Amino acid sequence: MNYKIALIRGDGIGPEVVNEAVGVLDTVAEKYGHTIEYVDVLLGGCATDAVGKSYPDGTAEKCRACDAVLLGAVGGPKWGSDKPAEQRPETALLAIRKDLGLYANLRPAVLRPALADACPLKKETAEGGIDLMMVRELTGGIYFGQRERYNTEDRGVECADRMAYSEKEIKRIGRRAFELARLRRKKVSSVDKANVLETSRLWRSVMHRLAQEYPDVQYEDVLVDNCAMQIVRDPGQFDVLVTENMFGDILSDEASMVTGSIGLLPSASIGDSAPGLYEPIHGSAPDIAGQDKANPTATILSVAMMFRYSFQRPEEADAIERAVDEVLAEGWRTADIAKPGERVIGTREMGEKIRERLKSKG
Ligand code: NAD
């Protein structure tokens, strides 16, 4: 196959981890007979420095002309909240997701077998295994609602953020979750706050209707506060968790921490027609940028998700995930996942080890 991939290297450790992931893409292409064309796309703080805005004109069009987008990370203290919105990297991230219609954010939280002892939960909980997929609605809800700030006579300044969801928005994300569950362990847990919020009551009723269409998938409602508790008590009970934007933002960070390191977790943001966007969940880590210290594994596993969800090539995805697991099982560690006294390797060597494993298989 021929693939065209947009590369948003971004800021901080972004370019370093993307380099290693591109090496993995090239290795997979060679091994499975694909050709890959790369298109560099400027976005984030580096774009502000180069052209004065973090989301240069034409960015979405460039990405739309590709089959998938790989993003490192954007942001850093240089482009902080004192800068105008159009110069801030976060503005660009929200804009690209919205412009490409990427309404579903998929974040697997998997405890990799070789790193079970990095799990901060009880030993017996970790031994039960963690392999859940968080499906977060990404383009609606309170993060995109109307904001208000006004003075009152007796209460000082008052602010409001509007949270709105339509049946259409809920249905499309719900369908994604049920379809994904069919490829996994066939269980969907829908997270809401239906005992308080009207948006959640609508969410729940739409999910119940969808559940009827998927009788082969086990379905349950979970209140968001209970879900936060269950993720640390017994994460092994979950397969696919689906929830709205803000709940998903918070719960996905919680779920990622129970698996050990932020440097290991990939994500995918997908829509109905535009190319999917694949990125590690971590940020630009300015504290270690340019020092060959970043763990490239999350970005490499994001490439595995790209093969699985954008290219429908599970074989390549499995091969990348297996190579990562084998390198970890052999004991290779970047600083973020090393225990005291363990030998530490850098970003480039970790990438190289994973590529070697990929090459050496069948
Ligand atoms: P961060 O994820 O960048 O870093 C948090 C901690 O984790 C740091 O100590 C860092 O060194 C470490 N870390 C992160 N990724 C690592 C990796 N691959 N290997 C080893 N260690 C790693 O979060 P932060 O410090 O809150 O944010 C830094 C910048 O990144 C901010 O400007 C923030 O806005 C931005 N950010 C961007 C994205 C994105 O591009 N999608 C996401 C989150 C944060």
Coordinates of C-alpha atoms and ligand atoms in Angstrom, one line a residue:
M1 CA 0.0 0.0 0.0
N2 CA 1.0 3.7 -0.4
Y3 CA 0.4 5.9 2.6
K4 CA 0.8 9.6 2.9
I5 CA 1.4 10.7 6.5
A6 CA 1.5 14.3 7.9
L7 CA 4.1 14.8 10.5
I8 CA 3.6 17.4 13.2
R9 CA 6.8 17.3 15.1
G10 CA 5.9 20.2 17.4
D11 CA 7.9 21.4 20.4
G12 CA 10.1 20.2 23.2
I13 CA 10.6 16.4 23.0
G14 CA 8.1 16.2 20.1
P15 CA 10.7 16.1 17.3
E16 CA 12.8 13.5 19.1
V17 CA 10.0 11.1 19.7
V18 CA 8.6 11.6 16.2
N19 CA 12.0 10.8 14.7
E20 CA 12.0 7.4 16.4
A21 CA 8.4 6.7 15.3
V22 CA 9.3 7.6 11.7
G23 CA 12.1 5.1 12.0
V24 CA 9.5 2.5 13.0
L25 CA 7.2 3.5 10.2
D26 CA 10.0 3.0 7.7
T27 CA 10.9 -0.4 9.2
V28 CA 7.3 -1.5 8.9
A29 CA 7.0 -0.2 5.4
E30 CA 10.1 -2.2 4.3
K31 CA 9.0 -5.3 6.1
Y32 CA 5.4 -5.4 4.8
G33 CA 6.0 -3.8 1.3
H34 CA 4.4 -0.4 1.8
T35 CA 5.6 2.9 0.6
I36 CA 5.2 6.0 2.8
E37 CA 5.4 9.6 1.9
Y38 CA 5.8 12.2 4.7
V39 CA 4.5 15.7 4.7
D40 CA 5.9 18.0 7.4
V41 CA 3.3 20.3 8.9
L42 CA 4.2 23.2 11.2
L43 CA 2.0 23.6 14.3
G44 CA 2.5 24.7 17.9
G45 CA 5.1 27.0 19.4
C46 CA 7.5 26.4 16.6
A47 CA 4.9 27.7 14.2
T48 CA 4.4 30.8 16.3
D49 CA 8.1 31.4 16.1
A50 CA 8.2 30.8 12.4
V51 CA 5.1 32.5 11.1
G52 CA 3.5 34.3 14.1
K53 CA 0.7 31.9 14.8
S54 CA 0.5 28.5 16.3
Y55 CA -2.1 27.3 13.7
P56 CA -0.8 28.5 10.3
D57 CA -3.3 29.0 7.5
G58 CA -3.8 25.9 5.4
T59 CA -2.8 23.5 8.2
A60 CA -6.1 21.5 8.1
E61 CA -6.0 21.3 4.3
K62 CA -2.5 19.9 4.3
C63 CA -3.5 17.3 6.9
R64 CA -6.7 16.4 5.0
A65 CA -4.6 15.6 1.9
C66 CA -2.9 12.8 4.0
D67 CA -4.1 9.4 5.2
A68 CA -3.2 10.0 8.8
V69 CA -1.4 12.6 11.0
L70 CA 1.3 11.8 13.5
L71 CA 1.9 14.5 16.2
G72 CA 4.7 14.6 18.8
A73 CA 3.7 17.2 21.3
V74 CA 3.3 21.0 21.4
G75 CA 3.7 23.7 24.0
G76 CA 6.3 25.1 26.4
P77 CA 6.8 28.0 28.8
K78 CA 8.0 30.2 26.0
W79 CA 4.4 30.3 24.6
G80 CA 2.5 30.6 27.9
S81 CA -0.9 31.9 28.9
D82 CA 0.3 35.5 28.7
K83 CA 0.5 35.3 24.9
P84 CA -2.5 36.1 22.7
A85 CA -4.6 33.0 21.9
E86 CA -3.4 32.7 18.2
Q87 CA 0.2 32.3 19.5
R88 CA -0.6 29.6 22.1
P89 CA 0.0 26.0 21.1
E90 CA -3.1 24.7 22.9
T91 CA -5.2 26.9 20.6
A92 CA -3.8 25.0 17.6
L93 CA -4.5 21.6 19.1
L94 CA -8.1 22.4 19.8
A95 CA -8.4 24.0 16.3
I96 CA -7.0 21.0 14.4
R97 CA -9.2 18.5 16.2
K98 CA -12.3 20.6 15.5
D99 CA -11.3 21.3 11.9
L100 CA -10.7 17.7 11.1
G101 CA -13.9 16.6 12.9
L102 CA -12.0 14.4 15.2
Y103 CA -14.8 13.7 17.7
A104 CA -13.6 10.5 19.2
N105 CA -10.5 10.2 21.3
L106 CA -9.3 6.7 21.9
R107 CA -6.8 6.1 24.8
P108 CA -5.9 2.6 25.6
A109 CA -4.6 2.1 29.1
V110 CA -2.6 -1.1 29.1
L111 CA -0.4 -2.4 31.9
R112 CA 2.5 -3.9 29.9
P113 CA 3.4 -7.2 31.4
A114 CA 7.1 -6.4 31.9
L115 CA 6.2 -3.3 33.9
A116 CA 3.6 -4.7 36.2
D117 CA 5.7 -3.5 39.2
A118 CA 5.4 0.1 38.0
C119 CA 1.7 0.0 38.7
P120 CA 1.0 2.1 41.8
L121 CA -2.0 -0.1 42.7
K122 CA -2.1 -3.1 45.0
K123 CA 0.0 -6.1 43.7
E124 CA -3.0 -8.4 43.3
T125 CA -4.9 -5.7 41.4
A126 CA -1.9 -5.3 39.0
E127 CA -1.6 -9.0 38.6
G128 CA -5.2 -9.2 37.4
G129 CA -4.0 -7.1 34.4
I130 CA -5.3 -3.8 33.0
D131 CA -6.4 -3.4 29.4
L132 CA -9.0 -0.8 29.0
M133 CA -9.9 1.6 26.2
M134 CA -11.2 5.1 27.1
V135 CA -13.3 6.6 24.4
R136 CA -13.7 10.3 25.1
E137 CA -16.0 12.7 23.2
L138 CA -13.6 15.4 21.9
T139 CA -15.4 18.2 20.1
G140 CA -18.4 19.0 22.3
G141 CA -19.5 19.7 25.9
I142 CA -18.2 22.3 28.2
Y143 CA -14.8 22.8 26.6
F144 CA -16.6 24.2 23.5
G145 CA -19.6 25.8 25.2
Q146 CA -20.3 29.5 25.6
R147 CA -18.2 31.2 28.3
E148 CA -19.5 34.1 30.4
R149 CA -17.9 36.5 32.9
Y150 CA -19.8 39.4 34.4
N151 CA -19.9 41.5 37.5
T152 CA -22.7 41.2 40.0
E153 CA -23.7 43.7 42.6
D154 CA -23.3 41.6 45.7
R155 CA -21.2 38.5 44.7
G156 CA -18.3 40.0 42.8
V157 CA -17.3 38.5 39.5
E158 CA -19.4 35.5 38.4
C159 CA -18.5 33.1 35.5
A160 CA -20.4 30.4 33.7
D161 CA -19.4 27.7 31.2
R162 CA -22.2 26.1 29.1
M163 CA -22.3 22.4 28.6
A164 CA -24.4 21.2 25.7
Y165 CA -24.7 17.8 23.9
S166 CA -27.0 16.8 21.1
E167 CA -28.4 13.4 20.4
K168 CA -26.4 13.3 17.2
E169 CA -23.1 13.9 19.0
I170 CA -23.8 11.3 21.6
K171 CA -24.9 8.7 19.1
R172 CA -21.8 8.9 16.9
I173 CA -19.4 8.6 19.9
G174 CA -21.5 5.8 21.4
R175 CA -21.5 3.9 18.1
R176 CA -17.7 4.1 18.0
A177 CA -17.6 2.6 21.5
F178 CA -19.9 -0.3 20.7
E179 CA -18.0 -1.1 17.5
L180 CA -14.7 -1.0 19.3
A181 CA -16.0 -3.3 22.0
R182 CA -16.9 -5.8 19.4
L183 CA -13.2 -6.0 18.4
R184 CA -12.3 -6.4 22.1
R185 CA -13.9 -8.1 25.1
K186 CA -17.4 -6.9 24.2
K187 CA -18.2 -4.7 27.2
V188 CA -19.2 -1.0 27.2
S189 CA -19.3 1.1 30.4
S190 CA -20.9 4.4 29.7
V191 CA -19.9 7.1 32.2
D192 CA -22.2 10.0 33.1
K193 CA -23.6 12.0 36.0
A194 CA -27.3 11.4 35.2
N195 CA -28.3 11.8 38.8
V196 CA -27.5 15.5 38.4
L197 CA -26.9 16.7 34.9
E198 CA -29.5 17.1 32.1
T199 CA -26.8 16.4 29.4
S200 CA -26.0 13.2 31.2
R201 CA -29.7 12.1 31.2
L202 CA -29.8 12.6 27.4
W203 CA -26.4 10.8 27.2
R204 CA -27.8 7.8 29.1
S205 CA -31.0 7.6 27.1
V206 CA -29.2 7.6 23.8
M207 CA -26.7 5.0 25.0
H208 CA -29.6 2.8 26.1
R209 CA -31.1 3.0 22.7
L210 CA -27.8 2.1 21.1
A211 CA -27.2 -0.8 23.4
Q212 CA -30.4 -2.4 22.0
E213 CA -28.6 -2.5 18.6
Y214 CA -25.6 -4.3 20.0
P215 CA -27.1 -7.3 22.0
D216 CA -23.8 -9.1 21.8
V217 CA -22.1 -6.3 23.8
Q218 CA -22.6 -6.2 27.6
Y219 CA -23.6 -2.7 28.6
E220 CA -23.6 -0.8 31.9
D221 CA -24.0 2.8 33.2
V222 CA -21.4 4.1 35.7
L223 CA -21.6 7.4 37.5
V224 CA -18.5 9.4 37.0
D225 CA -17.6 9.6 40.7
N226 CA -17.9 5.9 41.1
C227 CA -15.9 5.3 37.9
A228 CA -13.0 7.4 39.3
M229 CA -13.0 5.1 42.3
Q230 CA -13.4 1.9 40.4
I231 CA -10.4 2.7 38.1
V232 CA -8.1 2.6 41.2
R233 CA -10.0 -0.2 43.0
D234 CA -10.4 -2.7 40.1
P235 CA -9.5 -1.4 36.6
G236 CA -9.5 -4.9 35.3
Q237 CA -13.4 -4.9 35.3
F238 CA -13.4 -2.4 32.4
D239 CA -13.1 -3.0 28.7
V240 CA -14.4 0.1 26.8
L241 CA -15.3 3.2 28.8
V242 CA -17.2 5.9 26.9
T243 CA -17.8 9.4 28.2
E244 CA -18.2 13.1 27.4
N245 CA -15.3 15.5 26.9
M246 CA -14.5 16.8 30.4
F247 CA -15.1 13.5 32.3
G248 CA -13.0 11.8 29.7
D249 CA -10.2 14.3 30.1
I250 CA -10.0 13.6 33.8
L251 CA -10.6 9.9 33.8
S252 CA -8.2 9.2 31.0
D253 CA -5.3 10.8 33.0
E254 CA -6.3 8.8 36.0
A255 CA -6.4 5.5 34.0
S256 CA -3.0 6.3 32.4
M257 CA -1.3 6.7 35.8
V258 CA -2.4 3.3 37.0
T259 CA -0.4 1.8 34.1
G260 CA 2.9 3.3 35.2
S261 CA 4.6 5.8 33.0
I262 CA 3.2 8.6 30.9
G263 CA 5.9 7.8 28.3
L264 CA 4.2 4.6 27.3
L265 CA 0.7 5.7 26.4
P266 CA -0.5 6.4 22.9
S267 CA -3.8 7.9 21.7
A268 CA -5.8 8.3 18.5
S269 CA -8.3 10.9 17.6
I270 CA -10.7 9.9 14.9
G271 CA -13.7 11.3 13.0
D272 CA -15.9 10.0 10.1
S273 CA -13.9 11.0 7.0
A274 CA -10.8 13.1 7.8
P275 CA -7.5 11.4 8.6
G276 CA -7.1 10.3 12.1
L277 CA -4.6 12.0 14.4
Y278 CA -2.2 9.9 16.4
E279 CA -0.2 11.2 19.3
P280 CA 1.3 10.2 22.6
I281 CA -0.7 11.4 25.6
H282 CA 2.3 13.2 27.1
G283 CA 3.2 16.8 26.5
S284 CA 6.3 18.4 25.2
A285 CA 8.3 17.8 28.5
P286 CA 10.4 20.9 28.2
D287 CA 12.4 19.8 31.3
I288 CA 14.1 17.0 29.3
A289 CA 13.8 18.3 25.7
G290 CA 16.9 17.9 23.5
Q291 CA 18.7 15.6 26.0
D292 CA 18.0 12.2 24.4
K293 CA 16.0 11.3 27.6
A294 CA 12.4 11.1 26.3
N295 CA 10.7 7.7 26.1
P296 CA 9.6 7.3 22.4
T297 CA 7.4 4.3 23.2
A298 CA 4.1 6.2 23.4
T299 CA 4.7 7.7 20.0
I300 CA 5.7 4.4 18.5
L301 CA 2.6 2.8 20.0
S302 CA 0.6 5.6 18.4
V303 CA 1.9 4.4 15.1
A304 CA 0.6 0.9 16.0
M305 CA -2.8 2.5 16.5
M306 CA -2.5 4.3 13.2
F307 CA -2.1 0.9 11.4
R308 CA -5.0 -0.5 13.4
Y309 CA -7.6 2.2 13.1
S310 CA -6.7 4.3 10.0
F311 CA -5.1 1.7 7.7
Q312 CA -7.0 -1.4 9.0
R313 CA -3.7 -3.3 9.2
P314 CA -3.9 -5.2 12.5
E315 CA -1.0 -7.4 11.6
E316 CA 1.4 -4.4 11.5
A317 CA -0.1 -3.0 14.6
D318 CA 0.4 -6.3 16.5
A319 CA 4.0 -6.5 15.3
I320 CA 4.8 -3.1 16.7
E321 CA 3.1 -3.8 20.0
R322 CA 4.9 -7.1 20.3
A323 CA 8.3 -5.5 19.5
V324 CA 7.7 -3.0 22.3
D325 CA 6.7 -5.7 24.8
E326 CA 9.8 -7.8 23.9
V327 CA 12.2 -4.9 24.3
L328 CA 10.6 -4.1 27.7
A329 CA 10.7 -7.8 28.7
E330 CA 14.5 -7.8 27.8
G331 CA 14.9 -5.1 30.4
W332 CA 15.6 -2.1 28.3
R333 CA 14.5 1.1 30.1
T334 CA 14.4 4.8 29.5
A335 CA 14.9 6.9 32.6
D336 CA 11.1 7.4 33.2
I337 CA 10.5 3.7 33.6
A338 CA 13.8 2.6 35.2
K339 CA 14.0 1.5 38.8
P340 CA 16.9 2.8 40.9
G341 CA 20.1 1.0 39.8
E342 CA 18.8 -0.2 36.4
R343 CA 20.7 0.6 33.3
V344 CA 19.1 3.5 31.4
I345 CA 19.1 4.0 27.6
G346 CA 18.2 7.2 25.7
T347 CA 15.5 8.1 23.2
R348 CA 17.5 7.0 20.1
E349 CA 18.6 3.7 21.5
M350 CA 15.1 2.8 22.7
G351 CA 13.8 3.5 19.2
E352 CA 16.7 1.4 17.7
K353 CA 15.9 -1.5 20.0
I354 CA 12.3 -1.6 19.0
R355 CA 13.2 -1.4 15.3
E356 CA 15.7 -4.2 15.7
R357 CA 13.0 -6.5 17.2
L358 CA 10.6 -5.6 14.4
K359 CA 13.2 -6.5 11.8
S360 CA 14.2 -9.7 13.4
K361 CA 10.7 -11.2 13.3
G362 CA 9.5 -13.5 10.5
Ligands
NAD1 P1 4.4 16.7 30.1 O1 3.6 15.5 29.7 O2 5.1 17.4 29.0 O3 5.4 16.3 31.3 C1 5.1 15.8 32.5 C2 6.3 15.1 33.1 O4 6.4 13.8 32.4 C3 7.6 15.8 33.0 O5 8.4 15.5 34.1 C4 8.2 15.1 31.8 O6 9.6 15.1 31.8 C5 7.7 13.7 31.8 N1 7.5 13.1 30.5 C6 6.5 13.5 29.6 N2 6.7 12.8 28.5 C7 7.8 12.0 28.7 C8 8.4 11.0 27.9 N3 8.0 10.7 26.6 N4 9.5 10.4 28.4 C9 9.9 10.6 29.7 N5 9.3 11.5 30.5 C10 8.3 12.2 30.0 O7 3.3 17.6 30.8 P2 3.5 19.1 31.3 O8 4.8 19.3 32.0 O9 2.3 19.4 32.1 O10 3.4 20.0 30.0 C11 4.5 20.5 29.3 C12 4.0 21.2 28.1 O11 3.4 20.3 27.2 C13 3.0 22.3 28.4 O12 3.3 23.4 27.5 C14 1.7 21.7 28.0 O13 0.7 22.6 27.6 C15 2.1 20.8 26.8 N6 1.2 19.6 26.6 C16 1.0 19.3 25.3 C17 0.2 18.2 25.0 C18 0.1 17.8 23.6 O14 0.8 18.3 22.7 N7 -0.9 17.0 23.2 C19 -0.4 17.4 26.0 C20 -0.1 17.8 27.3 C21 0.7 18.9 27.6

